[in-house]
Short mmCIF file of C-alpha atoms in Angstrom, two decimals:
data_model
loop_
_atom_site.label_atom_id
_atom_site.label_comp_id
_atom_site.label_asym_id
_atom_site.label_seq_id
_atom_site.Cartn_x
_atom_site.Cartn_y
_atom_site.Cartn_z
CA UNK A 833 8.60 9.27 42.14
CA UNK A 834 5.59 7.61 41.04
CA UNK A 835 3.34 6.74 43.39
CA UNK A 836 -0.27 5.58 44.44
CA UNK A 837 -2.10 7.57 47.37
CA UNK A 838 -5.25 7.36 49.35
CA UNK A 839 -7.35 9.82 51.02
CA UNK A 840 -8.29 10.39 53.45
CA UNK A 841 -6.43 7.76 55.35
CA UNK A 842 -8.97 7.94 58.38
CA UNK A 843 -12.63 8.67 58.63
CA UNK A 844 -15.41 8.24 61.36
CA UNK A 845 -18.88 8.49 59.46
CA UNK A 846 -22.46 7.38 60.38
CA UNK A 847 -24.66 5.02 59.22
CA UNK A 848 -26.41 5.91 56.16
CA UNK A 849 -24.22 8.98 54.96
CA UNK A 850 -22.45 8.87 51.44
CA UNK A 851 -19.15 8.64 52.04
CA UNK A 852 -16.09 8.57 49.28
CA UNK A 853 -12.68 7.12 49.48
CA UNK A 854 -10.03 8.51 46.60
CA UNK A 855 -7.29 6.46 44.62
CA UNK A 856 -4.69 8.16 42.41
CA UNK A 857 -2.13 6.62 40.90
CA UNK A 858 1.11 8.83 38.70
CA UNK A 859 1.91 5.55 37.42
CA UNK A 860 -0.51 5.53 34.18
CA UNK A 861 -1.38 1.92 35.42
CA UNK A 862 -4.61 0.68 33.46
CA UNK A 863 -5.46 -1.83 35.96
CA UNK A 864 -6.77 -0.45 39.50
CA UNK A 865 -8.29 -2.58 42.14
CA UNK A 866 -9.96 -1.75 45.46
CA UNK A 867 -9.87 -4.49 48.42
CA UNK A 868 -11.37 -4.19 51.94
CA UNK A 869 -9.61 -5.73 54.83
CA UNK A 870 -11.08 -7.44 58.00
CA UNK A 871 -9.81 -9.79 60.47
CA UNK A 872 -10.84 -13.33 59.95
CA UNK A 873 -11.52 -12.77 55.94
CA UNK A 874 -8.25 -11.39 54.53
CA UNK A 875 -8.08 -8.93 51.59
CA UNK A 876 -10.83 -9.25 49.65
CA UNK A 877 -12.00 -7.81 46.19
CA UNK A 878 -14.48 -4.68 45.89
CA UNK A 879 -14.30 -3.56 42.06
CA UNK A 880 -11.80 -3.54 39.84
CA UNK A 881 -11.19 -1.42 36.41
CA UNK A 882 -8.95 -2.26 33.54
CA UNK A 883 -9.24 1.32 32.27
CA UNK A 884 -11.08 4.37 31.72
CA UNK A 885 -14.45 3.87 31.64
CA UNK A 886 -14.41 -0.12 32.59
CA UNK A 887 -15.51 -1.16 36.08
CA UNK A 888 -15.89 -4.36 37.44
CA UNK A 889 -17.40 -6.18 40.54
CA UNK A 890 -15.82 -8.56 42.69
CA UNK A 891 -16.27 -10.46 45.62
CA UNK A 892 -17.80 -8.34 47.97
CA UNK A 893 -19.48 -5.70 45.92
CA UNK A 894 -22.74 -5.12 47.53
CA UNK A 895 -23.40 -1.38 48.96
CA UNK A 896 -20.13 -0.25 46.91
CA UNK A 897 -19.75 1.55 43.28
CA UNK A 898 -16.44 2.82 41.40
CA UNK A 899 -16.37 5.29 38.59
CA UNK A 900 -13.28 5.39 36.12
CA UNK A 901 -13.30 8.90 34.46
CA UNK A 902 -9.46 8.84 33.78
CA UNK A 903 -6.35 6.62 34.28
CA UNK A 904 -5.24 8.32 37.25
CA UNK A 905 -8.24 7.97 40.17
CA UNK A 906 -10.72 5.63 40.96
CA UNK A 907 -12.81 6.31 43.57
CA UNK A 908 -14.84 4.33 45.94
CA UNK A 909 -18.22 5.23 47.12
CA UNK A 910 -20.25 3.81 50.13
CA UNK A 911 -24.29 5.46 48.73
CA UNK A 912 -25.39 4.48 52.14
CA UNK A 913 -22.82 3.09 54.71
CA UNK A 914 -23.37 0.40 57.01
CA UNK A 915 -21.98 -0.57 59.88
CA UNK A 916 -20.74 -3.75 58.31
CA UNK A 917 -18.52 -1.58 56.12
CA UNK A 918 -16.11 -0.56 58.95
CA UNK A 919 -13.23 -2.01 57.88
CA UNK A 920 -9.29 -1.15 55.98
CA UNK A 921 -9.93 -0.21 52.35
CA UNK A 922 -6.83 -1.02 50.02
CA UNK A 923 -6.50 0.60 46.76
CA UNK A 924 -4.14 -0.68 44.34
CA UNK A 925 -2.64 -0.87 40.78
CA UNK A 926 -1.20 -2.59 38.12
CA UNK A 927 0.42 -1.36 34.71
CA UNK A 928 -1.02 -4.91 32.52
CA UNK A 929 -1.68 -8.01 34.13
CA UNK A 930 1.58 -8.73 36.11
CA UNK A 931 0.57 -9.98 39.16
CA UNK A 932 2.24 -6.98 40.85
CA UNK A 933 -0.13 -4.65 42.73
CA UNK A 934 0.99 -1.68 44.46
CA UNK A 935 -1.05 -0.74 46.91
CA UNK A 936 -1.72 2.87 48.61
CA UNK A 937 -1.16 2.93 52.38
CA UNK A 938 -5.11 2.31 53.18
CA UNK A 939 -7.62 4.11 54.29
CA UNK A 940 -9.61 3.07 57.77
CA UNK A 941 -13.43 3.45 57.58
CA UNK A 942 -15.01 3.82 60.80
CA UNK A 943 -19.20 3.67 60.81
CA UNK A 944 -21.21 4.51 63.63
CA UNK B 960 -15.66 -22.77 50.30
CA UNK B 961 -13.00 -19.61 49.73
CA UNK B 962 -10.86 -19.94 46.81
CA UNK B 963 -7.21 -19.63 48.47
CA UNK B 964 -6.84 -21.06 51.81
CA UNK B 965 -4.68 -20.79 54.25
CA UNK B 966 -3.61 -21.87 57.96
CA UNK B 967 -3.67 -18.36 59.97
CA UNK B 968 -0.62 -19.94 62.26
CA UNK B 969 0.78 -18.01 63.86
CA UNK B 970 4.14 -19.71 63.17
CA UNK B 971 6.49 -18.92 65.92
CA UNK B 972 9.94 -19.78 65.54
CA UNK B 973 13.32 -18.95 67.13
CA UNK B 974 16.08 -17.09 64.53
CA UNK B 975 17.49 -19.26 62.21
CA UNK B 976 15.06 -21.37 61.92
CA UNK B 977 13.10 -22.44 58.78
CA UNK B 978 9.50 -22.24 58.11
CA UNK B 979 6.97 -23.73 55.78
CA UNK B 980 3.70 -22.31 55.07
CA UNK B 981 1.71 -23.86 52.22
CA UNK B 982 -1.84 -22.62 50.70
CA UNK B 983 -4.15 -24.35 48.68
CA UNK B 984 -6.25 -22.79 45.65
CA UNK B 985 -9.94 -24.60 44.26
CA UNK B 986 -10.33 -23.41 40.88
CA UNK B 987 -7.64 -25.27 39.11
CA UNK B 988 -7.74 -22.81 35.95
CA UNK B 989 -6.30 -20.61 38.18
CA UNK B 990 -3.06 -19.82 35.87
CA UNK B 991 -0.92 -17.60 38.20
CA UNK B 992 0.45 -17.60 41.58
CA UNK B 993 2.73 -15.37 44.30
CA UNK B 994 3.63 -14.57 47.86
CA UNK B 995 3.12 -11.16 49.02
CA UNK B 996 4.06 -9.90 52.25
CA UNK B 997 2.24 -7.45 54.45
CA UNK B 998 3.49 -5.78 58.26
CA UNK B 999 1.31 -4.78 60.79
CA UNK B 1000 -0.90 -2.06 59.79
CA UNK B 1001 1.08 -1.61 56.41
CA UNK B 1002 -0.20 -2.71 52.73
CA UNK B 1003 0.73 -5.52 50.90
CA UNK B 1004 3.80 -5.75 48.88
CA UNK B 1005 4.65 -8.33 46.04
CA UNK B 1006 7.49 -11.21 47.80
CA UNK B 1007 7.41 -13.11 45.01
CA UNK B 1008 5.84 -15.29 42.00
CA UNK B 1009 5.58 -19.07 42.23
CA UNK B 1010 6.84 -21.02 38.79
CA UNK B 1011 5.73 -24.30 37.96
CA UNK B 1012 9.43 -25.07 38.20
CA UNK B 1013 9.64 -24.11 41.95
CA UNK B 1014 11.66 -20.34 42.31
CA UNK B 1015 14.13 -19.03 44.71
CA UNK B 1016 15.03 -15.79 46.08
CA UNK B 1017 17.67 -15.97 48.73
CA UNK B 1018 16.31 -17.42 51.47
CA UNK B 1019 12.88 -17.88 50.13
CA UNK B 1020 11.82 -20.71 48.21
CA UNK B 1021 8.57 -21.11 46.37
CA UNK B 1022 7.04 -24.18 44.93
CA UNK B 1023 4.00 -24.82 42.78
CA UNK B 1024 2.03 -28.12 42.74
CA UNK B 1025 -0.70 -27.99 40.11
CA UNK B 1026 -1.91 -31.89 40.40
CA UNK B 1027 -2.65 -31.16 43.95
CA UNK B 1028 -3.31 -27.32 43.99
CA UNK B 1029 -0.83 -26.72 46.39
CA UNK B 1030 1.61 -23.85 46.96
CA UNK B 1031 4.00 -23.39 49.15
CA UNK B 1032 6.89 -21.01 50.98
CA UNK B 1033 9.82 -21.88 52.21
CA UNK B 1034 12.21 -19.58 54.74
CA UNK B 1035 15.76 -20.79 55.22
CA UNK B 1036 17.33 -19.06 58.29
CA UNK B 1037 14.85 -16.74 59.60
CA UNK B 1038 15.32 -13.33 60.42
CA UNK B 1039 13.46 -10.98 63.29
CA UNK B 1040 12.65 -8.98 60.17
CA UNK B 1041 10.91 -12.08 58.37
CA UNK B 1042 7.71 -11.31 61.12
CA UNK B 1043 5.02 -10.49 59.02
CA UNK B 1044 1.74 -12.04 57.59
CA UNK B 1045 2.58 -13.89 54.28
CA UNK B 1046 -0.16 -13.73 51.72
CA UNK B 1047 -0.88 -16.92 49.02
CA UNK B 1048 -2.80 -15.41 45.88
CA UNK B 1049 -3.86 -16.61 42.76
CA UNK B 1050 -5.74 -15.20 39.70
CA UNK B 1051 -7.12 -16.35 36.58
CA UNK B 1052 -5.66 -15.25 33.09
CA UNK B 1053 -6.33 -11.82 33.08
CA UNK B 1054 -8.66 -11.22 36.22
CA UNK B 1055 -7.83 -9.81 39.41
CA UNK B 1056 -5.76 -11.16 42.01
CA UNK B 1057 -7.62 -13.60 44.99
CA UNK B 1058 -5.93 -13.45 48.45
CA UNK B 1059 -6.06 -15.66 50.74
CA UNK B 1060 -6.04 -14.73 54.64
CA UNK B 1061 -2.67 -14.81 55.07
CA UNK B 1062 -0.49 -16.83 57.62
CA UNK B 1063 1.42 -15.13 60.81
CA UNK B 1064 5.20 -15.41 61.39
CA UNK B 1065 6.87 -14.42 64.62
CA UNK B 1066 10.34 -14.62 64.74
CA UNK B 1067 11.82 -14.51 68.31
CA UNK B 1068 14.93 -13.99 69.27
#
């Protein structure tokens, strides 16, 4: 079955290390989306690509930078993370613009 | 002010009871709209879409008012399986999807 994973679903890091969360999807979806999670704000938008080679920002982009190489991944990188970045990254997909993510299971980011 | 907004609740009801929760959106070119559904520690998934019409799926009921920019869920007859945070999103033609914070349901037994 098709499906869209994240790894690795838990990490403890420090402040100021690189750190790199990975999305890949078997669907062939051109549309992939990362959100971050926190109590009190909801789901909210990190970057977003509508296919190989096309990133996007959203929301909350700051400290944050994607990379689409291929349809399959697209990864997440913290250059420098922050404490403020502790939080429940989402990654998700959709095959056009259906309004129908599917998201991976999440990935918990925990800086020190 | 954030774009999709939403009262946190919780909502706390017995079983069989039904529920309203309604969400507002600000940017009123906002062309698309759905419920999605999310458990405790668990990702999102899609409920449903909201027609201009007003849509329903069993026991779930969605209705779209574009004058006032109001959206809204109803849930006939709930179910100890209904407890869950229900999340109001909209999007723009062709951009990414905008949660809002989502609104708690407990169903009690």
């Amino acid at each position: 079955d098709a499906e869209i994973t994240q790894s690795p679903r838990h990490k403890i890091t420090e402040t100021g290390r690189q750190v790199t969360l990975a999305c890949h999807q078997t669907w062939n979806h051109n549309n992939m989306f990362w959100y971050r999670q926190d109590l009190g704000h909801g789901l909210r938008l990190i970057h977003y690509s509508y296919g190989v080679h096309d990133t996007n920002k959203g929301e909350v982009s700051d400290g944050y930078s994607v990379s689409r190489s291929n349809t399959e991944d697209l990864p997440l990188t913290l250059e420098s993370a922050a404490s403020s970045q502790t939080s429940v990254y989402f990654c998700a997909s959709s095959p056009l613009y259906t309004g129908e993510l599917f998201f991976g299971e999440g990935s918990r980011l925990t800086v020190l | 002010r954030k774009e999709v907004e939403q009262d946190p609740g919780p909502f706390n009801v017995p079983e069989g009871a039904t529920v309203a929760f309604n969400c507002t959106y600000s940017n009123s070119a906002s062309q698309s709209f759905f419920w999605y559904r999310q458990d405790c520690r668990k990702e999102p998934k899609l409920l449903m879409s909201v027609y201009s019409s007003g849509n329903e799926d069993g026991r779930f009921t969605a209705q779209l008012n574009r004058a006032s920019q109001y959206i809204s869920l109803l849930i006939r007859d709930s179910k100890l399986s209904d407890s869950a945070t229900y999340l109001c999103v909209s999007s723009l033609v062709g951009s990414a999807l905008i949660f809002g914070k989502g609104t708690t349901l407990s169903v009690s037994s």
